[in-house]
Structures are given as C-alpha cells and as structure tokens.
mmCIF file of C-alpha atoms in Angstrom:
data_model
loop_
_atom_site.group_PDB
_atom_site.id
_atom_site.type_symbol
_atom_site.label_atom_id
_atom_site.label_comp_id
_atom_site.label_asym_id
_atom_site.label_seq_id
_atom_site.Cartn_x
_atom_site.Cartn_y
_atom_site.Cartn_z
ATOM 1 C CA MET A 2 20.807 138.562 173.517
ATOM 2 C CA HIS A 3 19.924 137.838 177.117
ATOM 3 C CA ASP A 4 18.588 140.165 179.783
ATOM 4 C CA ILE A 5 21.208 140.375 182.545
ATOM 5 C CA ARG A 6 18.454 141.210 185.031
ATOM 6 C CA ALA A 7 16.713 137.908 184.319
ATOM 7 C CA ILE A 8 19.977 136.053 184.941
ATOM 8 C CA ARG A 9 20.449 137.900 188.241
ATOM 9 C CA ASN A 10 16.886 137.072 189.302
ATOM 10 C CA ASP A 11 16.993 133.358 188.423
ATOM 11 C CA PRO A 12 20.471 132.080 187.520
ATOM 12 C CA ALA A 13 19.420 128.465 188.052
ATOM 13 C CA ALA A 14 16.728 128.648 185.355
ATOM 14 C CA PHE A 15 19.181 130.266 182.952
ATOM 15 C CA ASP A 16 21.803 127.571 183.544
ATOM 16 C CA ALA A 17 19.193 124.827 183.249
ATOM 17 C CA SER A 18 18.301 125.998 179.738
ATOM 18 C CA MET A 19 21.968 126.121 178.697
ATOM 19 C CA THR A 20 22.463 122.632 180.138
ATOM 20 C CA ARG A 21 19.548 121.355 178.028
ATOM 21 C CA ARG A 22 21.465 122.573 174.984
ATOM 22 C CA GLY A 23 24.568 120.686 176.095
ATOM 23 C CA LEU A 24 26.377 123.789 177.366
ATOM 24 C CA PRO A 25 28.007 124.348 180.767
ATOM 25 C CA ALA A 26 26.495 126.650 183.381
ATOM 26 C CA ALA A 27 27.351 130.231 182.465
ATOM 27 C CA SER A 28 25.744 132.280 185.236
ATOM 28 C CA PRO A 29 28.600 132.031 187.805
ATOM 29 C CA ASP A 30 31.067 133.668 185.410
ATOM 30 C CA ILE A 31 28.518 136.205 184.143
ATOM 31 C CA LEU A 32 27.369 137.221 187.622
ATOM 32 C CA ALA A 33 30.928 137.474 188.982
ATOM 33 C CA ARG A 34 31.830 139.847 186.137
ATOM 34 C CA ASP A 35 28.540 141.691 186.635
ATOM 35 C CA GLN A 36 29.215 142.159 190.352
ATOM 36 C CA ALA A 37 32.714 143.451 189.627
ATOM 37 C CA ARG A 38 31.364 145.837 186.983
ATOM 38 C CA ARG A 39 28.666 147.169 189.291
ATOM 39 C CA GLY A 40 31.265 147.579 192.044
ATOM 40 C CA ALA A 41 33.491 149.573 189.684
ATOM 41 C CA GLN A 42 30.538 151.724 188.631
ATOM 42 C CA THR A 43 29.557 152.364 192.260
ATOM 43 C CA ALA A 44 33.120 153.331 193.157
ATOM 44 C CA LEU A 45 33.247 155.580 190.099
ATOM 45 C CA GLN A 46 30.051 157.358 191.160
ATOM 46 C CA GLU A 47 31.389 157.833 194.677
ATOM 47 C CA LYS A 48 34.650 159.291 193.400
ATOM 48 C CA GLN A 49 32.753 161.523 190.980
ATOM 49 C CA ALA A 50 30.673 162.844 193.877
ATOM 50 C CA ARG A 51 33.852 163.486 195.901
ATOM 51 C CA ARG A 52 35.478 165.222 192.925
ATOM 52 C CA ASN A 53 32.417 167.449 192.499
ATOM 53 C CA ALA A 54 32.607 168.381 196.174
ATOM 54 C CA LEU A 55 36.334 169.141 195.843
ATOM 55 C CA SER A 56 35.697 171.292 192.816
ATOM 56 C CA LYS A 57 33.222 173.355 194.819
ATOM 57 C CA GLU A 58 35.647 173.536 197.752
ATOM 58 C CA ILE A 59 38.505 174.685 195.499
ATOM 59 C CA GLY A 60 36.336 177.351 193.914
ATOM 60 C CA GLN A 61 35.300 178.706 197.298
ATOM 61 C CA GLY A 62 38.891 178.625 198.563
ATOM 62 C CA LYS A 63 40.191 180.533 195.560
ATOM 63 C CA ARG A 64 37.573 183.200 196.032
ATOM 64 C CA ALA A 65 38.457 183.426 199.737
ATOM 65 C CA GLY A 66 42.210 183.447 199.013
ATOM 66 C CA THR A 67 42.928 180.324 201.080
ATOM 67 C CA ASP A 68 45.371 177.503 200.255
ATOM 68 C CA THR A 69 43.653 174.896 198.018
ATOM 69 C CA SER A 70 46.723 172.858 197.066
ATOM 70 C CA ALA A 71 45.722 169.798 199.096
ATOM 71 C CA ALA A 72 42.241 169.747 197.579
ATOM 72 C CA GLU A 73 43.689 170.205 194.098
ATOM 73 C CA ALA A 74 46.142 167.331 194.629
ATOM 74 C CA GLU A 75 43.310 165.068 195.801
ATOM 75 C CA ALA A 76 41.188 166.064 192.795
ATOM 76 C CA THR A 77 44.043 165.247 190.433
ATOM 77 C CA ALA A 78 44.539 161.854 192.069
ATOM 78 C CA LEU A 79 40.803 161.167 191.864
ATOM 79 C CA ARG A 80 40.793 161.920 188.134
ATOM 80 C CA GLY A 81 43.410 159.204 187.577
ATOM 81 C CA GLU A 82 41.520 156.751 189.773
ATOM 82 C CA MET A 83 38.290 157.496 187.899
ATOM 83 C CA GLU A 84 39.931 156.885 184.540
ATOM 84 C CA GLY A 85 41.129 153.511 185.838
ATOM 85 C CA LEU A 86 37.645 152.602 187.055
ATOM 86 C CA GLU A 87 36.073 153.680 183.758
ATOM 87 C CA SER A 88 38.513 151.461 181.877
ATOM 88 C CA GLN A 89 37.893 148.572 184.285
ATOM 89 C CA ALA A 90 34.095 148.890 183.926
ATOM 90 C CA ALA A 91 34.362 149.066 180.119
ATOM 91 C CA VAL A 92 36.511 145.913 179.991
ATOM 92 C CA LEU A 93 34.101 144.060 182.277
ATOM 93 C CA ASP A 94 31.102 145.272 180.268
ATOM 94 C CA ALA A 95 32.685 144.112 176.995
ATOM 95 C CA GLY A 96 33.454 140.723 178.540
ATOM 96 C CA ILE A 97 29.884 140.258 179.741
ATOM 97 C CA LYS A 98 28.533 141.283 176.326
ATOM 98 C CA ALA A 99 30.874 138.839 174.566
ATOM 99 C CA ILE A 100 29.611 135.981 176.755
ATOM 100 C CA LEU A 101 25.929 136.897 176.438
ATOM 101 C CA GLU A 102 26.046 137.262 172.646
ATOM 102 C CA SER A 103 27.663 133.829 172.320
ATOM 103 C CA LEU A 104 24.930 132.009 174.249
ATOM 104 C CA PRO A 105 21.761 130.648 172.573
ATOM 105 C CA ASN A 106 18.184 131.545 173.378
ATOM 106 C CA ILE A 107 16.291 130.198 176.382
ATOM 107 C CA LEU A 108 14.326 127.119 175.340
ATOM 108 C CA ASP A 109 10.574 126.847 175.604
ATOM 109 C CA ALA A 110 9.496 124.450 178.362
ATOM 110 C CA ALA A 111 7.730 122.227 175.791
ATOM 111 C CA VAL A 112 10.931 121.543 173.844
ATOM 112 C CA PRO A 113 11.904 117.885 174.391
ATOM 113 C CA ASP A 114 15.334 117.092 175.754
ATOM 114 C CA GLY A 115 17.758 115.330 173.441
ATOM 115 C CA PRO A 116 21.203 115.810 171.896
ATOM 116 C CA ASP A 117 20.208 115.914 168.220
ATOM 117 C CA GLU A 118 17.496 115.308 165.593
ATOM 118 C CA SER A 119 17.006 111.727 166.794
ATOM 119 C CA SER A 120 15.080 113.169 169.767
ATOM 120 C CA ASN A 121 12.726 115.341 167.701
ATOM 121 C CA VAL A 122 9.027 114.614 168.231
ATOM 122 C CA VAL A 123 6.408 114.096 165.503
ATOM 123 C CA LEU A 124 3.469 116.401 166.256
ATOM 124 C CA SER A 125 1.308 115.625 163.216
ATOM 125 C CA GLN A 126 1.420 114.064 159.767
ATOM 126 C CA HIS A 127 -0.401 114.828 156.531
ATOM 127 C CA GLY A 128 -0.824 111.797 154.276
ATOM 128 C CA GLU A 129 1.126 108.560 154.064
ATOM 129 C CA PRO A 130 4.109 107.688 151.867
ATOM 130 C CA ARG A 131 2.595 106.322 148.642
ATOM 131 C CA ASP A 132 3.639 103.259 146.713
ATOM 132 C CA LEU A 133 4.287 104.640 143.244
ATOM 133 C CA GLY A 134 4.016 101.177 141.706
ATOM 134 C CA PHE A 135 7.577 101.220 140.377
ATOM 135 C CA GLU A 136 11.120 101.746 141.649
ATOM 136 C CA PRO A 137 11.273 105.520 142.274
ATOM 137 C CA LYS A 138 14.311 107.517 141.226
ATOM 138 C CA GLN A 139 16.024 110.301 143.112
ATOM 139 C CA HIS A 140 15.676 113.857 141.800
ATOM 140 C CA PHE A 141 19.152 114.016 140.296
ATOM 141 C CA GLU A 142 18.577 110.779 138.380
ATOM 142 C CA LEU A 143 15.318 112.162 137.018
ATOM 143 C CA GLY A 144 16.786 115.574 136.220
ATOM 144 C CA GLU A 145 19.851 114.236 134.436
ATOM 145 C CA ALA A 146 17.794 111.738 132.414
ATOM 146 C CA LEU A 147 15.546 114.599 131.291
ATOM 147 C CA GLY A 148 18.624 116.585 130.259
ATOM 148 C CA MET A 149 17.476 119.497 132.429
ATOM 149 C CA MET A 150 19.693 119.186 135.535
ATOM 150 C CA ASP A 151 23.413 119.730 134.956
ATOM 151 C CA PHE A 152 25.857 119.281 137.807
ATOM 152 C CA ALA A 153 29.040 118.906 135.754
ATOM 153 C CA THR A 154 28.781 122.292 134.047
ATOM 154 C CA ALA A 155 27.759 123.945 137.326
ATOM 155 C CA ALA A 156 30.849 122.474 139.027
ATOM 156 C CA LYS A 157 33.010 123.846 136.196
ATOM 157 C CA LEU A 158 31.539 127.308 136.745
ATOM 158 C CA ALA A 159 31.260 127.448 140.532
ATOM 159 C CA GLY A 160 32.607 124.286 142.150
ATOM 160 C CA ALA A 161 30.816 121.653 144.218
ATOM 161 C CA ARG A 162 27.274 122.048 145.592
ATOM 162 C CA SER A 163 26.057 123.910 142.512
ATOM 163 C CA THR A 164 23.386 123.092 139.926
ATOM 164 C CA ILE A 165 22.216 124.350 136.538
ATOM 165 C CA LEU A 166 18.535 123.853 135.665
ATOM 166 C CA ARG A 167 17.348 124.070 132.075
ATOM 167 C CA GLY A 168 14.118 124.351 130.127
ATOM 168 C CA PRO A 169 10.849 123.240 131.738
ATOM 169 C CA LEU A 170 12.634 122.207 134.955
ATOM 170 C CA ALA A 171 14.024 125.738 135.348
ATOM 171 C CA ARG A 172 10.529 127.061 134.693
ATOM 172 C CA LEU A 173 9.115 124.702 137.329
ATOM 173 C CA GLU A 174 11.562 126.085 139.902
ATOM 174 C CA ARG A 175 10.483 129.629 139.007
ATOM 175 C CA ALA A 176 6.816 128.607 139.138
ATOM 176 C CA LEU A 177 7.202 127.229 142.646
ATOM 177 C CA GLY A 178 8.588 130.504 143.992
ATOM 178 C CA GLN A 179 5.868 132.603 142.376
ATOM 179 C CA PHE A 180 3.161 130.209 143.561
ATOM 180 C CA MET A 181 4.396 130.380 147.159
ATOM 181 C CA LEU A 182 4.470 134.181 147.149
ATOM 182 C CA ASP A 183 0.909 134.295 145.802
ATOM 183 C CA VAL A 184 -0.316 131.879 148.486
ATOM 184 C CA HIS A 185 1.303 133.759 151.369
ATOM 185 C CA THR A 186 0.295 137.233 150.218
ATOM 186 C CA GLY A 187 -3.182 136.228 149.037
ATOM 187 C CA GLN A 188 -4.202 133.824 151.803
ATOM 188 C CA HIS A 189 -1.992 134.372 154.848
ATOM 189 C CA GLY A 190 -1.600 138.136 155.210
ATOM 190 C CA TYR A 191 2.114 138.496 154.426
ATOM 191 C CA GLU A 192 3.346 141.543 152.520
ATOM 192 C CA GLU A 193 5.607 140.790 149.557
ATOM 193 C CA THR A 194 8.973 142.475 149.997
ATOM 194 C CA ILE A 195 12.152 142.799 147.939
ATOM 195 C CA VAL A 196 15.215 143.111 150.156
ATOM 196 C CA PRO A 197 18.990 143.428 149.695
ATOM 197 C CA SER A 198 21.026 140.250 149.286
ATOM 198 C CA LEU A 199 24.051 142.044 150.757
ATOM 199 C CA VAL A 200 23.805 143.224 154.357
ATOM 200 C CA ASN A 201 26.094 144.963 156.815
ATOM 201 C CA GLN A 202 27.619 143.619 159.994
ATOM 202 C CA ALA A 203 24.927 145.095 162.254
ATOM 203 C CA THR A 204 22.207 143.298 160.305
ATOM 204 C CA ALA A 205 24.003 139.952 160.499
ATOM 205 C CA TYR A 206 24.528 140.535 164.224
ATOM 206 C CA GLY A 207 20.880 141.401 164.846
ATOM 207 C CA THR A 208 19.557 137.976 163.855
ATOM 208 C CA GLY A 209 22.289 136.110 165.744
ATOM 209 C CA ASN A 210 24.434 135.076 162.763
ATOM 210 C CA LEU A 211 27.369 137.078 164.073
ATOM 211 C CA PRO A 212 29.722 136.645 165.734
ATOM 212 C CA LYS A 213 29.189 132.936 166.382
ATOM 213 C CA PHE A 214 28.402 131.711 162.856
ATOM 214 C CA GLU A 215 30.622 133.875 160.675
ATOM 215 C CA GLU A 216 32.238 130.817 159.076
ATOM 216 C CA ASP A 217 28.874 129.876 157.561
ATOM 217 C CA LEU A 218 28.566 133.237 155.797
ATOM 218 C CA PHE A 219 30.073 134.527 152.563
ATOM 219 C CA LYS A 220 31.796 137.850 153.268
ATOM 220 C CA THR A 221 32.603 140.464 150.643
ATOM 221 C CA THR A 222 35.823 142.451 150.423
ATOM 222 C CA ASP A 223 34.066 145.561 151.767
ATOM 223 C CA GLY A 224 32.887 143.818 154.951
ATOM 224 C CA ARG A 225 29.318 142.996 153.982
ATOM 225 C CA TYR A 226 27.665 139.572 153.964
ATOM 226 C CA LEU A 227 25.605 137.619 151.436
ATOM 227 C CA ILE A 228 22.363 136.630 153.139
ATOM 228 C CA PRO A 229 21.948 132.952 154.141
ATOM 229 C CA THR A 230 18.195 133.645 154.292
ATOM 230 C CA ALA A 231 15.907 136.654 153.871
ATOM 231 C CA GLU A 232 15.295 136.419 157.622
ATOM 232 C CA MET A 233 18.318 138.709 158.030
ATOM 233 C CA PRO A 234 17.050 141.787 156.169
ATOM 234 C CA LEU A 235 13.334 141.183 156.818
ATOM 235 C CA THR A 236 13.732 140.944 160.600
ATOM 236 C CA ASN A 237 16.145 143.870 160.791
ATOM 237 C CA MET A 238 13.707 146.223 159.071
ATOM 238 C CA VAL A 239 12.535 147.143 162.602
ATOM 239 C CA ALA A 240 16.037 147.323 164.126
ATOM 240 C CA GLY A 241 16.373 150.367 166.364
ATOM 241 C CA ASP A 242 12.705 151.268 165.883
ATOM 242 C CA ILE A 243 9.776 151.699 168.241
ATOM 243 C CA VAL A 244 6.641 150.585 166.393
ATOM 244 C CA THR A 245 3.123 151.099 167.671
ATOM 245 C CA GLU A 246 1.144 148.271 169.182
ATOM 246 C CA LYS A 247 -1.478 148.872 166.491
ATOM 247 C CA GLN A 248 1.048 147.955 163.785
ATOM 248 C CA LEU A 249 1.561 144.459 165.205
ATOM 249 C CA PRO A 250 1.741 141.832 163.912
ATOM 250 C CA ILE A 251 3.903 142.815 160.963
ATOM 251 C CA ARG A 252 4.025 139.914 158.476
ATOM 252 C CA VAL A 253 6.446 140.082 155.548
ATOM 253 C CA THR A 254 7.669 137.603 152.931
ATOM 254 C CA ALA A 255 10.386 137.586 150.290
ATOM 255 C CA LEU A 256 11.710 135.274 147.589
ATOM 256 C CA THR A 257 15.497 135.569 147.507
ATOM 257 C CA ASP A 258 18.656 133.774 146.598
ATOM 258 C CA CYS A 259 20.346 132.456 149.732
ATOM 259 C CA PHE A 260 24.060 131.813 150.179
ATOM 260 C CA ARG A 261 25.580 129.420 152.699
ATOM 261 C CA GLY A 262 29.098 128.172 153.227
ATOM 262 C CA GLU A 263 27.741 124.836 154.521
ATOM 263 C CA ALA A 264 30.572 124.721 157.046
ATOM 264 C CA GLY A 265 30.659 121.351 158.758
ATOM 265 C CA SER A 266 28.643 119.622 156.028
ATOM 266 C CA ALA A 267 31.533 117.809 154.362
ATOM 267 C CA GLY A 268 30.362 114.455 153.035
ATOM 268 C CA ARG A 269 26.654 115.163 153.614
ATOM 269 C CA ASP A 270 24.232 115.208 150.664
ATOM 270 C CA THR A 271 27.029 115.599 148.145
ATOM 271 C CA ARG A 272 24.895 114.321 145.251
ATOM 272 C CA GLY A 273 22.037 116.341 143.845
ATOM 273 C CA MET A 274 20.753 119.713 145.021
ATOM 274 C CA LEU A 275 19.606 119.081 148.581
ATOM 275 C CA ARG A 276 22.459 121.084 150.119
ATOM 276 C CA GLN A 277 23.696 123.940 147.937
ATOM 277 C CA HIS A 278 25.896 126.990 148.406
ATOM 278 C CA GLN A 279 23.259 129.024 146.540
ATOM 279 C CA PHE A 280 19.530 128.317 146.515
ATOM 280 C CA ARG A 281 16.194 130.128 146.475
ATOM 281 C CA LYS A 282 13.753 130.308 149.351
ATOM 282 C CA VAL A 283 10.517 132.047 150.232
ATOM 283 C CA GLU A 284 10.986 133.400 153.747
ATOM 284 C CA LEU A 285 8.261 134.343 156.215
ATOM 285 C CA VAL A 286 8.986 136.823 159.025
ATOM 286 C CA THR A 287 6.632 138.158 161.693
ATOM 287 C CA ILE A 288 7.211 140.969 164.178
ATOM 288 C CA ALA A 289 4.705 140.357 166.967
ATOM 289 C CA HIS A 290 3.430 141.542 170.316
ATOM 290 C CA PRO A 291 4.705 139.153 173.029
ATOM 291 C CA ASP A 292 1.109 138.063 173.698
ATOM 292 C CA GLN A 293 0.693 137.157 170.006
ATOM 293 C CA SER A 294 3.875 135.236 169.309
ATOM 294 C CA GLU A 295 2.638 131.726 170.113
ATOM 295 C CA ALA A 296 -0.433 132.192 167.903
ATOM 296 C CA GLU A 297 1.772 133.688 165.174
ATOM 297 C CA HIS A 298 4.083 130.675 165.369
ATOM 298 C CA GLU A 299 1.129 128.412 164.671
ATOM 299 C CA HIS A 300 -0.072 130.702 161.876
ATOM 300 C CA MET A 301 3.354 130.660 160.241
ATOM 301 C CA THR A 302 3.694 126.883 160.466
ATOM 302 C CA ARG A 303 0.232 126.365 158.997
ATOM 303 C CA SER A 304 1.056 128.803 156.198
ATOM 304 C CA ALA A 305 4.045 126.674 155.191
ATOM 305 C CA GLU A 306 1.971 123.504 155.527
ATOM 306 C CA THR A 307 -0.636 124.941 153.138
ATOM 307 C CA VAL A 308 2.007 125.155 150.398
ATOM 308 C CA LEU A 309 2.935 121.498 150.846
ATOM 309 C CA ARG A 310 -0.695 120.405 150.971
ATOM 310 C CA LEU A 311 -1.530 122.247 147.745
ATOM 311 C CA LEU A 312 1.454 120.610 146.039
ATOM 312 C CA GLY A 313 0.098 117.170 146.915
ATOM 313 C CA LEU A 314 3.032 116.241 149.152
ATOM 314 C CA THR A 315 3.162 113.978 152.183
ATOM 315 C CA PHE A 316 4.692 115.796 155.150
ATOM 316 C CA ARG A 317 4.924 115.830 158.909
ATOM 317 C CA ARG A 318 5.401 118.497 161.573
ATOM 318 C CA MET A 319 8.258 118.004 164.027
ATOM 319 C CA LEU A 320 9.006 119.700 167.359
ATOM 320 C CA LEU A 321 12.774 120.023 167.517
ATOM 321 C CA ALA A 322 14.638 118.705 170.533
ATOM 322 C CA SER A 323 16.878 120.884 172.696
ATOM 323 C CA GLY A 324 20.073 119.804 170.936
ATOM 324 C CA ASP A 325 18.609 120.446 167.471
ATOM 325 C CA THR A 326 16.967 123.825 168.139
ATOM 326 C CA GLY A 327 18.763 126.717 166.464
ATOM 327 C CA PHE A 328 20.795 129.362 168.263
ATOM 328 C CA SER A 329 18.192 132.169 168.131
ATOM 329 C CA ALA A 330 15.075 130.019 168.545
ATOM 330 C CA ALA A 331 13.101 129.304 171.699
ATOM 331 C CA ARG A 332 10.954 126.730 169.890
ATOM 332 C CA THR A 333 11.076 125.378 166.326
ATOM 333 C CA HIS A 334 8.699 123.391 164.143
ATOM 334 C CA ASP A 335 10.343 121.604 161.233
ATOM 335 C CA LEU A 336 8.254 120.401 158.317
ATOM 336 C CA GLU A 337 9.632 117.239 156.752
ATOM 337 C CA VAL A 338 8.516 116.026 153.342
ATOM 338 C CA TRP A 339 8.600 112.411 152.173
ATOM 339 C CA LEU A 340 11.015 111.773 149.297
ATOM 340 C CA PRO A 341 10.220 108.455 147.538
ATOM 341 C CA GLY A 342 13.562 108.369 145.722
ATOM 342 C CA GLN A 343 15.483 108.576 148.984
ATOM 343 C CA GLN A 344 12.861 106.698 150.987
ATOM 344 C CA MET A 345 13.414 109.317 153.668
ATOM 345 C CA TRP A 346 11.806 112.277 155.397
ATOM 346 C CA ARG A 347 13.746 115.478 154.683
ATOM 347 C CA GLU A 348 13.375 118.963 156.123
ATOM 348 C CA ILE A 349 11.731 121.446 153.762
ATOM 349 C CA SER A 350 10.734 124.195 156.199
ATOM 350 C CA SER A 351 11.766 125.396 159.636
ATOM 351 C CA CYS A 352 9.526 127.821 161.577
ATOM 352 C CA SER A 353 10.901 129.361 164.764
ATOM 353 C CA ASN A 354 9.690 131.629 167.536
ATOM 354 C CA CYS A 355 12.681 133.652 168.733
ATOM 355 C CA ARG A 356 10.652 135.659 171.258
ATOM 356 C CA ASP A 357 12.629 138.775 172.338
ATOM 357 C CA PHE A 358 16.091 137.253 171.765
ATOM 358 C CA GLN A 359 16.724 138.931 168.399
ATOM 359 C CA ALA A 360 14.787 142.045 169.369
ATOM 360 C CA ARG A 361 17.228 142.708 172.206
ATOM 361 C CA ARG A 362 20.169 142.425 169.809
ATOM 362 C CA MET A 363 18.417 144.786 167.362
ATOM 363 C CA ASN A 364 16.848 147.054 170.010
ATOM 364 C CA ALA A 365 13.475 146.579 168.286
ATOM 365 C CA ARG A 366 10.574 147.687 170.472
ATOM 366 C CA PHE A 367 6.907 148.650 170.484
ATOM 367 C CA ARG A 368 4.904 151.238 172.394
ATOM 368 C CA SER A 369 1.732 150.046 174.120
ATOM 369 C CA ALA A 370 -1.638 151.359 172.975
ATOM 370 C CA ASP A 371 -1.920 153.569 176.063
ATOM 371 C CA GLY A 372 1.504 155.039 175.380
ATOM 372 C CA LYS A 373 2.803 154.166 178.832
ATOM 373 C CA THR A 374 4.989 151.149 178.093
ATOM 374 C CA VAL A 375 7.843 150.456 175.683
ATOM 375 C CA ALA A 376 8.876 146.798 175.430
ATOM 376 C CA PHE A 377 10.742 144.468 173.102
ATOM 377 C CA VAL A 378 8.821 142.870 170.236
ATOM 378 C CA HIS A 379 8.914 139.152 169.508
ATOM 379 C CA THR A 380 10.344 137.946 166.195
ATOM 380 C CA LEU A 381 9.478 134.812 164.234
ATOM 381 C CA ASN A 382 10.875 133.390 161.013
ATOM 382 C CA GLY A 383 10.181 130.417 158.797
ATOM 383 C CA SER A 384 10.641 128.919 155.360
ATOM 384 C CA GLY A 385 7.566 129.224 153.278
ATOM 385 C CA VAL A 386 9.209 127.060 151.770
ATOM 386 C CA ALA A 387 12.695 126.278 150.417
ATOM 387 C CA VAL A 388 12.145 126.392 146.644
ATOM 388 C CA GLY A 389 14.903 123.967 145.663
ATOM 389 C CA ARG A 390 13.738 121.361 148.119
ATOM 390 C CA ALA A 391 10.152 121.860 146.984
ATOM 391 C CA LEU A 392 11.346 121.185 143.423
ATOM 392 C CA ILE A 393 13.014 117.990 144.602
ATOM 393 C CA ALA A 394 9.854 116.911 146.450
ATOM 394 C CA VAL A 395 7.593 117.617 143.442
ATOM 395 C CA MET A 396 9.940 115.739 141.109
ATOM 396 C CA GLU A 397 10.210 112.649 143.305
ATOM 397 C CA ASN A 398 6.572 112.494 144.421
ATOM 398 C CA HIS A 399 5.052 113.250 141.004
ATOM 399 C CA GLN A 400 7.449 111.185 138.889
ATOM 400 C CA GLN A 401 6.008 108.720 136.429
ATOM 401 C CA ALA A 402 7.250 105.262 135.460
ATOM 402 C CA ASP A 403 8.611 106.621 132.158
ATOM 403 C CA GLY A 404 10.756 109.223 133.947
ATOM 404 C CA SER A 405 8.474 112.178 133.226
ATOM 405 C CA ILE A 406 7.195 114.570 135.912
ATOM 406 C CA SER A 407 3.501 115.317 136.350
ATOM 407 C CA ILE A 408 2.934 118.993 137.175
ATOM 408 C CA PRO A 409 0.706 119.591 140.253
ATOM 409 C CA GLU A 410 -2.508 121.277 139.163
ATOM 410 C CA VAL A 411 -1.843 124.434 141.223
ATOM 411 C CA LEU A 412 1.393 125.038 139.310
ATOM 412 C CA ARG A 413 0.013 124.606 135.800
ATOM 413 C CA PRO A 414 -1.104 128.243 135.404
ATOM 414 C CA TYR A 415 2.495 129.264 136.170
ATOM 415 C CA MET A 416 3.752 126.738 133.591
ATOM 416 C CA GLY A 417 1.679 127.987 130.674
ATOM 417 C CA GLY A 418 -0.703 125.068 131.034
ATOM 418 C CA ILE A 419 1.999 122.374 130.770
ATOM 419 C CA GLU A 420 0.828 119.230 132.549
ATOM 420 C CA ARG A 421 3.942 117.097 132.250
ATOM 421 C CA ILE A 422 7.707 117.498 131.900
ATOM 422 C CA ALA A 423 9.239 114.858 129.658
ATOM 423 C CA ALA A 424 12.468 114.383 127.742
ATOM 424 C CA SER A 425 12.352 116.060 124.340
#
C-alpha cells in the first residue's frame, strides 16, 4: 500500500515509478479524489461545529422559554447534510483505497528499465556451465528412466502439472528440504517455523496477493486460501503488531507445500516438474528496521546462494528489470541455476525487498529504542530455495552417462549414506 502523503508531496516521482512498470500515471486521479474527500471532510467538520453551536443555542432557548423552532429546523437540515457528506467521504475513501491497493510498489532507483526478463542484469556468476562429456538428459527423461518419476499416474489423480516421486528420488527431494532448513537455521540465523497452509483473506491481502492476484490462488469453500508460498503466513505474523526495535531483524524460515493456479502459464513448461500446481519450497522472511533492509536483502540472497554453492551447482545472480519486478517488491534478486538438460538458465530463487509496502497493508510497525517513534517495518522474502527446482538442478547437473544420479556430498547424510541413485 502507498502513503497518500508521499503522493501529495511528489506526484511526479510516484507517476515516474508507475511508468517504469508500464502503467499510466495514477496521481491525477488519486489526488482529485483525495481533494474531493478532504473537501467533504472539511465541510463535515464545519457543519458539525455549526450543529454543536445550534444544540447549545436550543438548550439555552428552551431554558429561557424562547422560540427555538428555527434553530431546530436548521439542526435537522444539517443532520441530513452531514449524513450526505459522510457517505460522500466514505465513497471517495473507498475509491482511493481501491486504486492504491491495485498499484505496485515504488521501484528502487537501481532497478534497470525494461519491459520483461530480457532486460534483467547479471550481477554475478558462480562457476561455468560444465561439459558433462555426453549428451545430457532433462530431469523428466532421467526420472522416468529410473522408474522414480511418474507423470501419468499423477495426471490421473490430480490433472496436469502434477508429479509423483518414488523411492530414492522421493527421498532426495525430502533430503533437500531438510538440508536447506539446517543450513538456514544453523548458519544464517533464521528460526525454523511451522505455519498454516490455509490462510484467511486478511493474510492474503497483507502480502499483496489480494485483490489483484486472486485468480492465481486456490480458494476453499469457506473463503480461505491455500498458500502460494510461506511468505504469506510468515510475513503476516507481525500484522497489526508493534514490535520493539530491539527485536529487529526477525528472521524466520519454513518448509511448506505451495499451491499455485499458474494462471497465464498455458503452454509454458508443460513437460516435467518445473511449473507445478503443488510444490515444496523453503521460504525465508525477514522483518527489518528500515535502516537494515538493504543489508538484510544481501544477507538473504547470500543465504540462498550458499545452498546452491554447497550443492555444487552453477548459478548467477540477476537484478530484475522494472517490467519483471513483482507487485510487492521494490528490488528483486533472482538466482538462476544452469540446467544442462535444457541448456538454459532457470530461476530457482527470488529474493525481494518490499520495504514498507506490505507493512502498510498489514499495519506492522516497530517502536524506536527511545520509545518516541512508531514507524512501519520493512519486509523481505526469498526462496531458500524451491525444493522441486533444486531436485531438477541436482538431477541434471549430477547425472552420469549411464543415467544414474550422483548424490552431492552434503546430502549423503540425509540419504542414509547413499552416494548414487540408479535404476534397480
């Protein structure tokens, strides 16, 4: 959510950020409604003051036995006028709120301009794509040949964009999630958290998923939503709260199932398990002091990079362009991993600094150490990382010529010492 005072103070800067996202200038409409609302509120206050004066005058007249009919008639008329102004102000206020909640966050100045992912900028790269010495297969070819990745049965049970994993491959997926949690809690200061997979409307609204992106969510018959990411419940744990400055930063992580409608993804990544309706992800969320949020964004991105480095994967850090930056984010780093089977870089993590955008929607604040100031916190979220995509990356990068999968050394303790997955 945006601060209407900031728009009043610098409408040109606000419109410039919307324009960078490919949206039309919004401040003229917002400020015209705002001026009308403030005018209605001023008139309402004036009429209330007049009505108070009339009430006093009527009381005095009654005590003195004088005729108060004219004053009473004026007071009655004022009550009707005030009700009209209250209704007018409420309608204008709702209209302004509807516009503000539909508009994305203000972009960081460092975000490059560009309409889509083609304008994203490579900030760094770890490793180089390796020549495996043979024609690499894609993950679904490897998984099906091993007899451990079943798309046909999954489609029978749940429809398209579903997968069943079996045996050692299922164990490898589980191992990845547990490994990531151990890294983030043991090395990076995140607290492991178990959160609900069903959330209410207020929670979905707080992170910016509602109302704009409702079609991407799965909604239950009782009006709740399946989480598309643990960002929703983790971030909203401070909704409506005032935390102390001493508590910040609050770093939390969770391994959850995630559910996405994948609206608008028809025809994209239809083979394999790159884009699923249900998948598992380790999420990282930080609630930070505004002065800490840039450093926390770097910390979060490096935390996700550590996972990829330990898994022996080649990856690069991207700074997303204006047209590719998400609705709630001011700045986003994507981590892309190299997939030999696809011969492509694919996103495996996205780490965003939302600044006070979500905090305003949630009314999440902190009190300064001296107790004198209450201000909005900054919120950050990132994948630490997507477990299914990490499985794909491990399979494709650690595949052997005979179709077996070598287990990265850091995962072997989670696999009971197994060093290789091969067909039985």
